[in-house]
């Protein structure tokens, strides 16, 4: 099992690769959720609802997410949801979103379960452009890492449908700062 320290180390490595030039924010750039606290369990309703998979026991309702104190000069955000323990050794990308305008400061519960004009939809492991909740088997919980990156790219700069890896390449040298939040889940 990958520990919380490994997940956070991965997020720090992402920032190191993408760079953090002069991140000057009023306060600390943060990502939070009224739906769950960092490191705590996601609600069953946040789990996936693919009826062909017995591990998908939820309603696929995306949790509410909020952020504050972006670095000066932020032109857009990118937001990812990733399960490093899913499908070893590559993990599962549950959501890839980018081109989020700097005026957006969060998403309401259920808002990103479907595509929205508030973000450009990438391509998850499940081949979806929107949120796809956990379908974790019973046993040890998986860690779902939500990573928010403030970028110097205009919201329309990147094409639709990029995978997580393609997005990382496109963001190289354009990330001003990153922050994260971890929710856990396993089949009850």
PDB file of C-alpha atoms in Angstrom:
ATOM      1  CA  UNK A   1       0.000   0.000   0.000  1.00  0.00           C
ATOM      2  CA  UNK A   2       1.225   3.461  -0.824  1.00  0.00           C
ATOM      3  CA  UNK A   3       1.313   5.688   2.245  1.00  0.00           C
ATOM      4  CA  UNK A   4       0.144   9.251   2.667  1.00  0.00           C
ATOM      5  CA  UNK A   5       3.782  10.384   2.712  1.00  0.00           C
ATOM      6  CA  UNK A   6       4.371   8.821  -0.704  1.00  0.00           C
ATOM      7  CA  UNK A   7       1.298  10.539  -2.118  1.00  0.00           C
ATOM      8  CA  UNK A   8       2.353  13.930  -0.779  1.00  0.00           C
ATOM      9  CA  UNK A   9       5.894  13.331  -2.023  1.00  0.00           C
ATOM     10  CA  UNK A  10       4.428  12.716  -5.475  1.00  0.00           C
ATOM     11  CA  UNK A  11       2.554  16.021  -5.343  1.00  0.00           C
ATOM     12  CA  UNK A  12       5.738  17.820  -4.303  1.00  0.00           C
ATOM     13  CA  UNK A  13       7.618  16.115  -7.164  1.00  0.00           C
ATOM     14  CA  UNK A  14       4.938  17.338  -9.585  1.00  0.00           C
ATOM     15  CA  UNK A  15       5.498  20.907  -8.460  1.00  0.00           C
ATOM     16  CA  UNK A  16       9.259  20.422  -8.777  1.00  0.00           C
ATOM     17  CA  UNK A  17       8.879  19.168 -12.352  1.00  0.00           C
ATOM     18  CA  UNK A  18       6.393  21.846 -13.366  1.00  0.00           C
ATOM     19  CA  UNK A  19       8.115  24.643 -11.488  1.00  0.00           C
ATOM     20  CA  UNK A  20       6.924  27.252  -9.029  1.00  0.00           C
ATOM     21  CA  UNK A  21       8.187  30.651 -10.194  1.00  0.00           C
ATOM     22  CA  UNK A  22       7.507  33.469  -7.736  1.00  0.00           C
ATOM     23  CA  UNK A  23       4.278  32.208  -6.157  1.00  0.00           C
ATOM     24  CA  UNK A  24       3.221  35.348  -4.257  1.00  0.00           C
ATOM     25  CA  UNK A  25      -0.150  34.756  -2.608  1.00  0.00           C
ATOM     26  CA  UNK A  26      -1.974  36.502   0.175  1.00  0.00           C
ATOM     27  CA  UNK A  27      -1.946  33.499   2.487  1.00  0.00           C
ATOM     28  CA  UNK A  28      -1.403  29.863   1.642  1.00  0.00           C
ATOM     29  CA  UNK A  29      -2.901  28.361  -1.533  1.00  0.00           C
ATOM     30  CA  UNK A  30      -5.350  25.736  -0.244  1.00  0.00           C
ATOM     31  CA  UNK A  31      -7.829  23.139  -1.471  1.00  0.00           C
ATOM     32  CA  UNK A  32     -10.574  22.032   0.928  1.00  0.00           C
ATOM     33  CA  UNK A  33     -13.932  20.307   0.955  1.00  0.00           C
ATOM     34  CA  UNK A  34     -17.029  20.677   3.125  1.00  0.00           C
ATOM     35  CA  UNK A  35     -17.839  17.070   2.057  1.00  0.00           C
ATOM     36  CA  UNK A  36     -14.804  15.453   3.741  1.00  0.00           C
ATOM     37  CA  UNK A  37     -11.724  16.441   5.732  1.00  0.00           C
ATOM     38  CA  UNK A  38      -8.205  15.824   4.429  1.00  0.00           C
ATOM     39  CA  UNK A  39      -7.275  12.189   5.024  1.00  0.00           C
ATOM     40  CA  UNK A  40     -10.827  11.112   5.871  1.00  0.00           C
ATOM     41  CA  UNK A  41     -13.267   8.793   4.131  1.00  0.00           C
ATOM     42  CA  UNK A  42     -15.344   9.944   1.178  1.00  0.00           C
ATOM     43  CA  UNK A  43     -19.106   9.407   1.519  1.00  0.00           C
ATOM     44  CA  UNK A  44     -20.623   6.337  -0.143  1.00  0.00           C
ATOM     45  CA  UNK A  45     -22.586   8.675  -2.453  1.00  0.00           C
ATOM     46  CA  UNK A  46     -19.199   9.889  -3.835  1.00  0.00           C
ATOM     47  CA  UNK A  47     -18.350   6.353  -5.011  1.00  0.00           C
ATOM     48  CA  UNK A  48     -18.909   5.313  -8.608  1.00  0.00           C
ATOM     49  CA  UNK A  49     -22.187   3.808  -9.800  1.00  0.00           C
ATOM     50  CA  UNK A  50     -21.128   1.546 -12.695  1.00  0.00           C
ATOM     51  CA  UNK A  51     -23.678  -1.264 -12.268  1.00  0.00           C
ATOM     52  CA  UNK A  52     -21.433  -3.743 -14.126  1.00  0.00           C
ATOM     53  CA  UNK A  53     -18.788  -3.401 -11.385  1.00  0.00           C
ATOM     54  CA  UNK A  54     -19.842  -4.789  -7.960  1.00  0.00           C
ATOM     55  CA  UNK A  55     -17.302  -2.474  -6.269  1.00  0.00           C
ATOM     56  CA  UNK A  56     -19.189   0.616  -7.523  1.00  0.00           C
ATOM     57  CA  UNK A  57     -21.562   1.054  -4.587  1.00  0.00           C
ATOM     58  CA  UNK A  58     -22.308   4.778  -4.755  1.00  0.00           C
ATOM     59  CA  UNK A  59     -24.216   7.425  -6.681  1.00  0.00           C
ATOM     60  CA  UNK A  60     -21.196   9.028  -8.421  1.00  0.00           C
ATOM     61  CA  UNK A  61     -21.890  12.391  -6.760  1.00  0.00           C
ATOM     62  CA  UNK A  62     -18.742  14.525  -6.859  1.00  0.00           C
ATOM     63  CA  UNK A  63     -17.738  16.032  -3.509  1.00  0.00           C
ATOM     64  CA  UNK A  64     -17.799  19.799  -3.071  1.00  0.00           C
ATOM     65  CA  UNK A  65     -14.347  21.390  -3.506  1.00  0.00           C
ATOM     66  CA  UNK A  66     -13.201  24.919  -2.634  1.00  0.00           C
ATOM     67  CA  UNK A  67      -9.910  26.751  -3.006  1.00  0.00           C
ATOM     68  CA  UNK A  68      -8.447  30.027  -1.832  1.00  0.00           C
ATOM     69  CA  UNK A  69      -5.364  32.248  -2.015  1.00  0.00           C
ATOM     70  CA  UNK A  70      -4.079  31.480  -5.515  1.00  0.00           C
ATOM     71  CA  UNK A  71      -0.666  32.829  -6.441  1.00  0.00           C
ATOM     72  CA  UNK A  72      -0.505  36.244  -8.062  1.00  0.00           C
ATOM     73  CA  UNK A  73      -0.806  36.004 -11.835  1.00  0.00           C
ATOM     74  CA  UNK A  74      -2.880  32.805 -11.883  1.00  0.00           C
ATOM     75  CA  UNK A  75      -4.666  32.591 -15.250  1.00  0.00           C
ATOM     76  CA  UNK A  76      -6.278  29.143 -14.884  1.00  0.00           C
ATOM     77  CA  UNK A  77      -6.423  26.043 -12.743  1.00  0.00           C
ATOM     78  CA  UNK A  78      -6.057  22.328 -13.430  1.00  0.00           C
ATOM     79  CA  UNK A  79      -7.633  19.773 -11.100  1.00  0.00           C
ATOM     80  CA  UNK A  80      -6.948  16.045 -10.940  1.00  0.00           C
ATOM     81  CA  UNK A  81      -8.311  13.114  -8.925  1.00  0.00           C
ATOM     82  CA  UNK A  82      -5.978  10.121  -8.816  1.00  0.00           C
ATOM     83  CA  UNK A  83      -5.908   6.753  -7.013  1.00  0.00           C
ATOM     84  CA  UNK A  84      -2.272   5.588  -6.810  1.00  0.00           C
ATOM     85  CA  UNK A  85      -3.266   2.186  -5.375  1.00  0.00           C
ATOM     86  CA  UNK A  86      -5.733   1.326  -8.130  1.00  0.00           C
ATOM     87  CA  UNK A  87      -4.688  -0.979 -10.971  1.00  0.00           C
ATOM     88  CA  UNK A  88      -1.039  -1.387  -9.914  1.00  0.00           C
ATOM     89  CA  UNK A  89       1.467  -0.257 -10.934  1.00  0.00           C
ATOM     90  CA  UNK A  90      -0.008   2.717 -12.854  1.00  0.00           C
ATOM     91  CA  UNK A  91      -2.922   3.833 -10.654  1.00  0.00           C
ATOM     92  CA  UNK A  92      -6.310   5.136 -11.778  1.00  0.00           C
ATOM     93  CA  UNK A  93      -7.012   8.645 -13.015  1.00  0.00           C
ATOM     94  CA  UNK A  94     -10.571   9.442 -11.905  1.00  0.00           C
ATOM     95  CA  UNK A  95     -10.847  12.998 -13.173  1.00  0.00           C
ATOM     96  CA  UNK A  96      -8.791  15.341 -15.343  1.00  0.00           C
ATOM     97  CA  UNK A  97     -10.011  18.946 -15.563  1.00  0.00           C
ATOM     98  CA  UNK A  98      -8.218  22.100 -16.675  1.00  0.00           C
ATOM     99  CA  UNK A  99      -8.886  25.481 -18.223  1.00  0.00           C
ATOM    100  CA  UNK A 100     -10.706  26.489 -15.029  1.00  0.00           C
ATOM    101  CA  UNK A 101     -11.008  30.292 -15.011  1.00  0.00           C
ATOM    102  CA  UNK A 102      -9.303  32.166 -12.171  1.00  0.00           C
ATOM    103  CA  UNK A 103     -12.703  33.538 -11.100  1.00  0.00           C
ATOM    104  CA  UNK A 104     -13.864  30.009 -10.174  1.00  0.00           C
ATOM    105  CA  UNK A 105     -13.175  29.225  -6.515  1.00  0.00           C
ATOM    106  CA  UNK A 106     -14.728  25.783  -6.273  1.00  0.00           C
ATOM    107  CA  UNK A 107     -17.351  23.297  -7.380  1.00  0.00           C
ATOM    108  CA  UNK A 108     -20.582  22.462  -5.555  1.00  0.00           C
ATOM    109  CA  UNK A 109     -21.430  18.894  -4.594  1.00  0.00           C
ATOM    110  CA  UNK A 110     -22.452  16.983  -7.711  1.00  0.00           C
ATOM    111  CA  UNK A 111     -21.489  19.838 -10.053  1.00  0.00           C
ATOM    112  CA  UNK A 112     -18.711  17.997 -11.898  1.00  0.00           C
ATOM    113  CA  UNK A 113     -20.451  14.637 -12.121  1.00  0.00           C
ATOM    114  CA  UNK A 114     -21.281  15.836 -15.633  1.00  0.00           C
ATOM    115  CA  UNK A 115     -19.278  18.065 -17.948  1.00  0.00           C
ATOM    116  CA  UNK A 116     -19.520  21.788 -17.282  1.00  0.00           C
ATOM    117  CA  UNK A 117     -18.603  25.015 -19.015  1.00  0.00           C
ATOM    118  CA  UNK A 118     -16.503  25.816 -15.914  1.00  0.00           C
ATOM    119  CA  UNK A 119     -13.714  23.447 -17.012  1.00  0.00           C
ATOM    120  CA  UNK A 120     -12.215  21.684 -20.007  1.00  0.00           C
ATOM    121  CA  UNK A 121     -12.736  17.943 -19.657  1.00  0.00           C
ATOM    122  CA  UNK A 122      -9.712  15.729 -19.996  1.00  0.00           C
ATOM    123  CA  UNK A 123      -9.770  11.945 -20.254  1.00  0.00           C
ATOM    124  CA  UNK A 124      -9.843   9.709 -17.185  1.00  0.00           C
ATOM    125  CA  UNK A 125      -8.785   6.067 -17.097  1.00  0.00           C
ATOM    126  CA  UNK A 126     -12.495   5.294 -17.554  1.00  0.00           C
ATOM    127  CA  UNK A 127     -12.472   7.428 -20.757  1.00  0.00           C
ATOM    128  CA  UNK A 128     -14.705  10.080 -19.171  1.00  0.00           C
ATOM    129  CA  UNK A 129     -14.302  13.888 -19.268  1.00  0.00           C
ATOM    130  CA  UNK A 130     -15.988  14.352 -15.863  1.00  0.00           C
ATOM    131  CA  UNK A 131     -15.796  13.053 -12.300  1.00  0.00           C
ATOM    132  CA  UNK A 132     -15.775   9.278 -11.910  1.00  0.00           C
ATOM    133  CA  UNK A 133     -16.064   8.128  -8.304  1.00  0.00           C
ATOM    134  CA  UNK A 134     -14.177   5.342  -6.534  1.00  0.00           C
ATOM    135  CA  UNK A 135     -14.997   1.685  -7.212  1.00  0.00           C
ATOM    136  CA  UNK A 136     -12.670   0.331  -4.556  1.00  0.00           C
ATOM    137  CA  UNK A 137     -12.877  -3.301  -3.444  1.00  0.00           C
ATOM    138  CA  UNK A 138     -13.414  -4.212   0.200  1.00  0.00           C
ATOM    139  CA  UNK A 139     -10.273  -4.191   2.302  1.00  0.00           C
ATOM    140  CA  UNK A 140      -7.626  -1.547   2.806  1.00  0.00           C
ATOM    141  CA  UNK A 141      -8.842   1.896   1.735  1.00  0.00           C
ATOM    142  CA  UNK A 142      -7.413   3.558  -1.350  1.00  0.00           C
ATOM    143  CA  UNK A 143      -6.225   7.186  -1.219  1.00  0.00           C
ATOM    144  CA  UNK A 144      -7.907   9.556  -3.677  1.00  0.00           C
ATOM    145  CA  UNK A 145      -5.634  12.514  -4.238  1.00  0.00           C
ATOM    146  CA  UNK A 146      -7.211  15.733  -5.460  1.00  0.00           C
ATOM    147  CA  UNK A 147      -4.460  17.987  -6.836  1.00  0.00           C
ATOM    148  CA  UNK A 148      -5.188  21.598  -7.776  1.00  0.00           C
ATOM    149  CA  UNK A 149      -2.586  23.508  -9.791  1.00  0.00           C
ATOM    150  CA  UNK A 150      -2.565  27.253 -10.441  1.00  0.00           C
ATOM    151  CA  UNK A 151      -1.154  27.939 -13.913  1.00  0.00           C
ATOM    152  CA  UNK A 152      -0.026  30.847 -16.060  1.00  0.00           C
ATOM    153  CA  UNK A 153      -2.006  29.508 -19.047  1.00  0.00           C
ATOM    154  CA  UNK A 154      -5.183  31.101 -20.378  1.00  0.00           C
ATOM    155  CA  UNK A 155      -8.297  28.921 -19.803  1.00  0.00           C
ATOM    156  CA  UNK A 156      -8.633  28.083 -23.525  1.00  0.00           C
ATOM    157  CA  UNK A 157      -4.924  27.286 -24.042  1.00  0.00           C
ATOM    158  CA  UNK A 158      -5.209  23.485 -23.957  1.00  0.00           C
ATOM    159  CA  UNK A 159      -7.252  21.128 -26.158  1.00  0.00           C
ATOM    160  CA  UNK A 160     -10.041  18.949 -24.775  1.00  0.00           C
ATOM    161  CA  UNK A 161      -9.560  15.293 -23.963  1.00  0.00           C
ATOM    162  CA  UNK A 162      -6.002  15.272 -22.608  1.00  0.00           C
ATOM    163  CA  UNK A 163      -4.989  12.406 -20.356  1.00  0.00           C
ATOM    164  CA  UNK A 164      -3.290  13.015 -17.016  1.00  0.00           C
ATOM    165  CA  UNK A 165       0.151  12.347 -18.555  1.00  0.00           C
ATOM    166  CA  UNK A 166      -0.529  14.610 -21.548  1.00  0.00           C
ATOM    167  CA  UNK A 167      -1.666  17.361 -19.188  1.00  0.00           C
ATOM    168  CA  UNK A 168       1.519  17.051 -17.130  1.00  0.00           C
ATOM    169  CA  UNK A 169       3.600  17.518 -20.294  1.00  0.00           C
ATOM    170  CA  UNK A 170       1.520  20.531 -21.375  1.00  0.00           C
ATOM    171  CA  UNK A 171       1.839  22.126 -17.918  1.00  0.00           C
ATOM    172  CA  UNK A 172       5.618  21.741 -17.743  1.00  0.00           C
ATOM    173  CA  UNK A 173       6.968  25.176 -16.787  1.00  0.00           C
ATOM    174  CA  UNK A 174       3.464  26.680 -16.393  1.00  0.00           C
ATOM    175  CA  UNK A 175       2.491  25.671 -12.834  1.00  0.00           C
ATOM    176  CA  UNK A 176       2.772  28.538 -10.357  1.00  0.00           C
ATOM    177  CA  UNK A 177       1.773  26.473  -7.306  1.00  0.00           C
ATOM    178  CA  UNK A 178      -0.057  23.281  -6.354  1.00  0.00           C
ATOM    179  CA  UNK A 179      -2.108  22.123  -3.406  1.00  0.00           C
ATOM    180  CA  UNK A 180      -3.876  18.902  -2.555  1.00  0.00           C
ATOM    181  CA  UNK A 181      -6.455  17.055  -0.555  1.00  0.00           C
ATOM    182  CA  UNK A 182      -6.780  13.314   0.102  1.00  0.00           C
ATOM    183  CA  UNK A 183      -9.960  11.319   0.628  1.00  0.00           C
ATOM    184  CA  UNK A 184     -10.011   7.591   1.324  1.00  0.00           C
ATOM    185  CA  UNK A 185     -12.491   4.923   0.292  1.00  0.00           C
ATOM    186  CA  UNK A 186     -13.067   1.157   0.228  1.00  0.00           C
ATOM    187  CA  UNK A 187     -16.191  -0.865  -0.367  1.00  0.00           C
ATOM    188  CA  UNK A 188     -18.193  -0.974   2.880  1.00  0.00           C
TER     189      UNK A 188
END
